[in-house]
């Protein structure tokens, strides 16, 4: 395994160079060209999806093994726990909004109002 010191001190020249080049390209895209993070992530995922699709379908023609995708299964307990957490957060947000709109806390109401006006 590589340590962070090996990468920072350029002991692993190829890995350090790849990290430097990729960071420079990302900086160039975001800072100079004005590209944003969300379209970048979407385009990266689309490109990855297309490459994996082509690799899966063309692997039989070039006598290579197709990519092995892990079999991911979520248990009912995990899904129930996530649903309860999300439901709790939504209920808290609704309670916060209800308390804010009833007019009991003028300071909170005005801070949210000013925030929305600024946005």
Coordinates of N, CA and C in Angstrom, one line a residue, residues 33-75:
X33 N -12.7 27.5 -16.8 CA -13.7 27.3 -17.8 C -15.1 27.6 -17.3
X34 N -15.3 27.6 -16.0 CA -16.6 27.8 -15.4 C -17.5 26.6 -15.3
X35 N -16.9 25.5 -15.4 CA -17.7 24.2 -15.4 C -18.1 24.0 -13.9
X36 N -19.3 23.4 -13.7 CA -19.8 23.2 -12.3 C -19.7 21.8 -11.9
X37 N -19.8 21.6 -10.6 CA -19.6 20.2 -10.0 C -20.7 19.3 -10.4
X38 N -21.9 19.7 -10.4 CA -23.0 18.7 -10.7 C -23.0 18.2 -12.1
X39 N -22.8 19.1 -13.1 CA -22.7 18.6 -14.5 C -21.5 17.7 -14.7
X40 N -20.4 18.1 -14.0 CA -19.2 17.2 -14.1 C -19.4 15.8 -13.6
X41 N -20.1 15.7 -12.4 CA -20.4 14.4 -11.8 C -21.4 13.6 -12.7
X42 N -22.3 14.3 -13.3 CA -23.3 13.6 -14.2 C -22.6 13.1 -15.4
X43 N -21.8 14.0 -16.0 CA -21.0 13.5 -17.2 C -20.1 12.4 -16.9
X44 N -19.4 12.4 -15.8 CA -18.5 11.4 -15.4 C -19.3 10.1 -15.2
X45 N -20.4 10.1 -14.6 CA -21.2 8.9 -14.4 C -21.8 8.4 -15.7
X46 N -22.2 9.3 -16.6 CA -22.7 8.8 -17.9 C -21.5 8.1 -18.7
X47 N -20.4 8.7 -18.6 CA -19.2 8.1 -19.3 C -18.8 6.8 -18.7
X48 N -18.8 6.7 -17.4 CA -18.6 5.4 -16.8 C -19.6 4.4 -17.1
X49 N -20.9 4.7 -17.2 CA -21.9 3.8 -17.5 C -21.8 3.4 -19.0
X50 N -21.4 4.3 -19.9 CA -21.3 3.9 -21.3 C -20.1 2.9 -21.4
X51 N -19.0 3.2 -20.7 CA -17.8 2.3 -20.9 C -18.1 0.9 -20.3
X52 N -18.8 0.8 -19.2 CA -19.1 -0.5 -18.6 C -20.1 -1.2 -19.5
X53 N -21.1 -0.5 -20.1 CA -22.0 -1.1 -21.0 C -21.3 -1.7 -22.3
X54 N -20.4 -0.9 -22.9 CA -19.7 -1.3 -24.0 C -18.8 -2.5 -23.7
X55 N -18.1 -2.4 -22.5 CA -17.2 -3.5 -22.1 C -18.0 -4.8 -21.9
X56 N -19.2 -4.7 -21.3 CA -20.0 -5.9 -21.1 C -20.5 -6.5 -22.4
X57 N -20.8 -5.7 -23.3 CA -21.4 -6.2 -24.6 C -20.3 -6.6 -25.6
X58 N -19.2 -6.0 -25.6 CA -18.1 -6.3 -26.5 C -17.1 -7.3 -26.0
X59 N -17.2 -7.7 -24.8 CA -16.2 -8.6 -24.2 C -16.2 -10.0 -24.9
X60 N -17.3 -10.4 -25.4 CA -17.4 -11.7 -26.1 C -16.7 -11.6 -27.4
X61 N -16.7 -10.5 -28.1 CA -16.1 -10.4 -29.4 C -14.6 -10.3 -29.3
X62 N -14.0 -9.9 -28.2 CA -12.5 -9.7 -28.1 C -12.0 -10.8 -27.1
X63 N -12.8 -11.8 -26.8 CA -12.4 -12.9 -25.9 C -11.8 -12.5 -24.6
X64 N -12.5 -11.5 -24.0 CA -12.1 -11.1 -22.6 C -13.3 -11.3 -21.7
X65 N -13.0 -11.4 -20.4 CA -14.1 -11.6 -19.5 C -14.8 -10.3 -19.3
X66 N -16.2 -10.4 -19.1 CA -16.9 -9.2 -18.8 C -16.6 -8.7 -17.4
X67 N -16.9 -7.5 -17.1 CA -16.7 -7.0 -15.8 C -17.6 -7.7 -14.8
X68 N -17.0 -7.9 -13.6 CA -17.8 -8.6 -12.5 C -18.4 -7.5 -11.6
X69 N -19.7 -7.4 -11.6 CA -20.4 -6.5 -10.7 C -20.8 -7.2 -9.5
X70 N -20.6 -6.5 -8.3 CA -21.0 -7.2 -7.1 C -22.5 -7.2 -7.0
X71 N -23.0 -8.3 -6.3 CA -24.5 -8.5 -6.1 C -24.8 -7.7 -4.8
X72 N -25.5 -6.6 -4.9 CA -25.8 -5.8 -3.8 C -27.3 -6.0 -3.4
X73 N -27.5 -6.4 -2.2 CA -28.9 -6.6 -1.7 C -29.0 -5.9 -0.4
X74 N -30.1 -5.1 -0.2 CA -30.3 -4.5 1.0 C -31.4 -5.3 1.8
X75 N -31.2 -5.5 3.0 CA -32.1 -6.2 3.8 C -33.3 -5.3 4.2

